[in-house]
Amino acid sequence: MKNFKLPIVCAIVSLLNVACSEESVTDEFENANGNVEEKLIRSVSYISPEKPEDNTTIGFSYNNDGSLNTVSNGIDTSIFLYEDSELKTITGSNDNLNTEELYQSPYDAFDIGQVVSYDDKGNPEVIEFFEEEWDDDFGDYITKVYTANLEYDTAPNPFYYTMKAGGLIDMLDNVQLNFSMAPQSPEIVQARLLYPVNNLSQIVYKNEEGEMVYSINANFDYDEDNYPTSAVITAVSVMDSDQGVVSLTFTYME
């Protein structure tokens, strides 16, 4: 899931994280979900009752051979280019479907974080990341370690087959998660480490003291194939005593 521009980090991924698994994304997805219907996303619409100016629809188009052609929000467009049926490059820019954008998170855990643990299906379960906090004693910001604790529905990741149509799953499958010294893009390795095989339904952020500072809960409705048709996402900021609600609507290719 962060997207169809893959989750991007600038830091080098540590060898301890790179050594976490030997299974491919395809193996983990099939082991976790079994024989599921292959569906391609046509659109994801984001609706904010409080800020209607933020409402947007992300559309997906496909080539005649079923490969992903474009991802666009009507302003920014990503174009997928292939050579001999293999993804070669993605032109343009569209970050609207990264995880934190989709779930309206104020943090960058999926960009800069490291996975501490996975659940029994291979989904990232706990992510550690750095966050700055104001310290009255020092009169300045100090860096602390935060955690994002993730939970999932039993439904498959609805973006899996759409990403596969764009050649992105093949790209992730080619990442070797071991101690090999063969050079690999840290951005792609990070995307591989953070890729969920099930549908993310909750994120709870905690500070270094283990106190909850922010929570996101996504309540999904599913169709007969266990793909989401809609979701209500509720975000609660403990520090600000604030709550916000947005909704998502999914449509699929016939």
Coordinates of C-alpha atoms in Angstrom, one line a residue:
M1 CA 0.0 0.0 0.0
K2 CA 2.1 3.7 0.5
N3 CA 1.2 4.0 -2.9
F4 CA 2.0 3.8 -6.5
K5 CA 5.0 5.8 -6.0
L6 CA 6.6 3.3 -3.6
P7 CA 7.3 4.3 0.0
I8 CA 10.5 6.4 -0.2
V9 CA 13.2 6.8 2.3
C10 CA 16.5 8.7 2.1
A11 CA 18.3 6.7 4.9
I12 CA 20.1 3.5 4.3
V13 CA 18.1 0.4 5.6
S14 CA 20.0 -1.5 8.3
L15 CA 21.2 -5.0 7.7
L16 CA 19.2 -6.3 10.6
N17 CA 16.0 -5.1 8.9
V18 CA 17.1 -6.5 5.5
A19 CA 17.6 -9.9 7.0
C20 CA 14.0 -10.3 8.2
S21 CA 12.5 -12.6 5.6
E22 CA 13.3 -14.8 2.6
E23 CA 9.8 -15.0 1.2
S24 CA 8.7 -12.9 -1.7
V25 CA 5.8 -10.5 -1.5
T26 CA 3.9 -12.9 -3.9
D27 CA 4.6 -15.8 -1.6
E28 CA 3.5 -13.9 1.5
F29 CA 0.3 -12.6 -0.1
E30 CA -0.7 -16.1 -1.4
N31 CA 0.1 -17.7 1.9
A32 CA -1.9 -15.1 3.9
N33 CA -4.9 -14.9 1.6
G34 CA -5.2 -18.1 -0.4
N35 CA -7.0 -18.0 -3.8
V36 CA -8.6 -14.6 -3.9
E37 CA -10.3 -12.8 -6.8
E38 CA -8.0 -10.7 -8.9
K39 CA -9.4 -7.1 -9.0
L40 CA -8.0 -4.0 -10.4
I41 CA -8.8 -0.6 -8.8
R42 CA -10.5 1.9 -11.0
S43 CA -10.7 4.8 -8.5
V44 CA -10.3 5.7 -4.9
S45 CA -12.3 8.8 -3.8
Y46 CA -11.5 10.7 -0.7
I47 CA -14.2 12.8 1.0
S48 CA -13.7 15.2 3.9
P49 CA -17.0 16.6 5.4
E50 CA -15.0 19.2 7.3
K51 CA -12.7 20.3 4.4
P52 CA -14.6 19.7 1.1
E53 CA -11.8 21.6 -0.7
D54 CA -9.6 18.5 0.0
N55 CA -12.0 16.1 -1.7
T56 CA -10.3 14.2 -4.5
T57 CA -10.6 11.1 -6.7
I58 CA -7.5 9.1 -7.8
G59 CA -8.2 7.4 -11.1
F60 CA -6.4 4.4 -12.6
S61 CA -6.2 3.5 -16.3
Y62 CA -4.9 0.3 -17.9
N63 CA -3.5 -0.7 -21.3
N64 CA -5.1 -3.2 -23.6
D65 CA -2.8 -6.0 -22.2
G66 CA -4.0 -5.2 -18.6
S67 CA -0.9 -3.4 -17.5
L68 CA -1.3 -0.2 -15.4
N69 CA -1.1 2.8 -17.6
T70 CA -1.6 5.9 -15.4
V71 CA -2.5 7.0 -11.9
S72 CA -3.9 10.5 -11.7
N73 CA -5.7 12.8 -9.3
G74 CA -6.7 15.1 -12.1
I75 CA -3.8 17.4 -11.5
D76 CA -0.7 15.2 -11.1
T77 CA -0.3 12.1 -13.2
S78 CA 2.1 9.1 -13.0
I79 CA 2.6 7.3 -16.3
F80 CA 3.9 3.7 -16.3
L81 CA 6.3 2.9 -19.1
Y82 CA 7.3 -0.7 -20.1
E83 CA 9.8 -2.5 -22.2
D84 CA 9.2 -6.1 -23.2
S85 CA 6.3 -6.2 -20.6
E86 CA 8.7 -5.2 -17.8
L87 CA 8.3 -1.9 -16.0
K88 CA 11.1 0.5 -16.9
T89 CA 10.2 3.8 -15.4
I90 CA 7.3 5.9 -13.8
T91 CA 7.1 9.4 -15.1
G92 CA 5.4 12.3 -13.3
S93 CA 4.5 12.5 -9.6
N94 CA 1.5 11.3 -7.6
D95 CA 1.9 10.7 -3.9
N96 CA -1.8 10.6 -3.1
L97 CA -2.0 6.9 -2.5
N98 CA 0.8 6.5 0.0
T99 CA -0.3 5.1 3.3
E100 CA 0.0 8.3 5.4
E101 CA -1.8 10.4 2.7
L102 CA -4.6 7.8 2.4
Y103 CA -5.1 7.5 6.1
Q104 CA -4.5 11.2 6.8
S105 CA -1.6 10.5 9.2
P106 CA 0.5 13.4 10.5
Y107 CA 3.6 11.3 10.8
D108 CA 6.2 9.8 8.4
A109 CA 6.6 6.3 9.9
F110 CA 6.1 4.6 6.5
D111 CA 8.8 6.8 4.9
I112 CA 11.5 6.8 7.5
G113 CA 10.6 4.0 10.0
Q114 CA 12.2 0.6 10.6
V115 CA 10.1 -2.5 11.1
V116 CA 10.5 -3.9 14.6
S117 CA 8.2 -6.9 14.2
Y118 CA 5.8 -8.6 11.9
D119 CA 2.6 -10.5 12.6
D120 CA 2.2 -14.2 11.7
K121 CA 1.1 -13.4 8.2
G122 CA 4.0 -11.2 7.4
N123 CA 2.4 -7.8 7.9
P124 CA 4.5 -5.1 9.5
E125 CA 3.2 -4.9 13.1
V126 CA 5.4 -2.4 14.9
I127 CA 7.4 0.4 13.2
E128 CA 10.0 2.6 15.0
F129 CA 10.7 6.1 13.7
F130 CA 12.2 9.4 15.0
E131 CA 10.0 12.4 15.9
E132 CA 10.9 15.8 17.3
E133 CA 9.4 17.0 20.6
W134 CA 9.7 20.3 22.2
D135 CA 11.6 20.2 25.5
D136 CA 10.9 23.1 28.0
D137 CA 14.1 22.3 29.9
F138 CA 16.4 22.6 26.8
G139 CA 14.2 25.3 25.1
D140 CA 14.5 23.4 21.9
Y141 CA 13.3 20.3 20.0
I142 CA 14.8 17.0 20.9
T143 CA 14.6 13.7 18.9
K144 CA 12.7 10.8 20.4
V145 CA 11.8 7.3 19.2
Y146 CA 8.1 6.9 18.4
T147 CA 6.3 3.7 17.4
A148 CA 3.5 2.9 15.0
N149 CA 1.5 -0.2 16.0
L150 CA -0.5 -1.6 13.1
E151 CA -3.5 -3.9 12.9
Y152 CA -5.2 -5.5 9.8
D153 CA -8.5 -6.9 8.7
T154 CA -8.4 -10.5 7.3
A155 CA -9.1 -9.0 3.9
P156 CA -6.3 -9.0 1.3
N157 CA -4.4 -5.8 0.5
P158 CA -6.8 -4.3 -2.2
F159 CA -3.9 -2.7 -4.0
Y160 CA -1.9 -5.9 -4.6
Y161 CA -3.2 -6.8 -8.1
T162 CA -3.2 -3.2 -9.2
M163 CA 0.4 -2.9 -8.2
K164 CA 1.1 -6.2 -9.9
A165 CA -0.5 -4.8 -13.1
G166 CA 2.1 -2.0 -12.8
G167 CA 5.1 -4.3 -12.4
L168 CA 5.6 -3.1 -8.9
I169 CA 5.1 -6.5 -7.2
D170 CA 7.7 -8.1 -9.6
M171 CA 10.0 -5.3 -8.5
L172 CA 9.5 -6.1 -4.8
D173 CA 9.8 -9.8 -5.4
N174 CA 13.3 -9.3 -6.8
V175 CA 14.5 -7.7 -3.6
Q176 CA 16.8 -10.1 -1.8
L177 CA 16.1 -9.9 2.0
N178 CA 19.3 -11.4 3.3
F179 CA 22.9 -10.4 4.1
S180 CA 24.0 -10.4 0.5
M181 CA 26.2 -7.5 -0.2
A182 CA 24.8 -7.1 -3.7
P183 CA 23.8 -3.4 -4.0
Q184 CA 20.0 -2.7 -3.9
S185 CA 18.0 0.5 -3.9
P186 CA 17.3 1.4 -0.3
E187 CA 14.0 2.9 -1.4
I188 CA 12.9 -0.4 -2.9
V189 CA 14.1 -2.4 0.1
Q190 CA 12.2 -0.1 2.4
A191 CA 9.0 -0.6 0.3
R192 CA 9.5 -4.4 0.4
L193 CA 10.0 -4.4 4.2
L194 CA 6.9 -2.3 4.8
Y195 CA 4.6 -4.0 2.3
P196 CA 1.4 -5.4 3.9
V197 CA -0.4 -8.4 2.5
N198 CA -3.6 -7.7 4.4
N199 CA -5.8 -4.5 4.6
L200 CA -4.6 -2.0 7.2
S201 CA -7.4 -1.1 9.6
Q202 CA -5.7 0.6 12.6
I203 CA -2.6 2.7 13.4
V204 CA -1.8 3.6 17.0
Y205 CA 1.2 6.0 17.4
K206 CA 3.0 6.1 20.8
N207 CA 5.7 8.3 22.1
E208 CA 9.0 7.2 23.7
E209 CA 7.3 6.8 27.0
G210 CA 4.7 4.3 25.5
E211 CA 1.9 6.8 25.7
M212 CA -0.6 6.9 22.8
V213 CA -0.4 10.3 21.0
Y214 CA -2.5 9.6 17.9
S215 CA -4.8 6.9 16.6
I216 CA -6.3 6.1 13.2
N217 CA -9.2 3.6 12.9
A218 CA -10.5 2.6 9.5
N219 CA -13.9 0.9 9.4
F220 CA -14.3 -0.9 6.0
D221 CA -17.3 -2.3 4.2
Y222 CA -16.4 -5.2 1.9
D223 CA -18.0 -6.8 -1.2
E224 CA -18.6 -10.5 -1.8
D225 CA -14.9 -10.9 -2.8
N226 CA -13.6 -9.3 0.4
Y227 CA -12.5 -6.2 -1.3
P228 CA -13.3 -2.8 0.3
T229 CA -16.0 -0.7 -1.2
S230 CA -15.9 2.1 1.3
A231 CA -14.3 3.1 4.6
V232 CA -14.8 5.6 7.4
I233 CA -11.5 6.7 8.8
T234 CA -11.5 8.3 12.3
A235 CA -8.3 10.0 13.5
V236 CA -7.9 11.1 17.1
S237 CA -5.1 13.4 18.4
V238 CA -4.7 12.8 22.1
M239 CA -2.5 15.9 22.6
D240 CA -4.9 18.3 20.9
S241 CA -8.1 16.5 22.1
D242 CA -9.2 16.6 18.5
Q243 CA -11.0 14.2 16.2
G244 CA -11.5 14.1 12.5
V245 CA -13.5 11.8 10.2
V246 CA -13.0 11.2 6.4
S247 CA -14.4 8.6 4.1
L248 CA -13.0 6.6 1.1
T249 CA -14.9 4.9 -1.7
F250 CA -13.3 2.2 -4.0
T251 CA -14.4 1.1 -7.4
Y252 CA -13.0 -1.7 -9.5
M253 CA -12.6 -2.6 -13.2
E254 CA -15.3 -4.8 -14.6

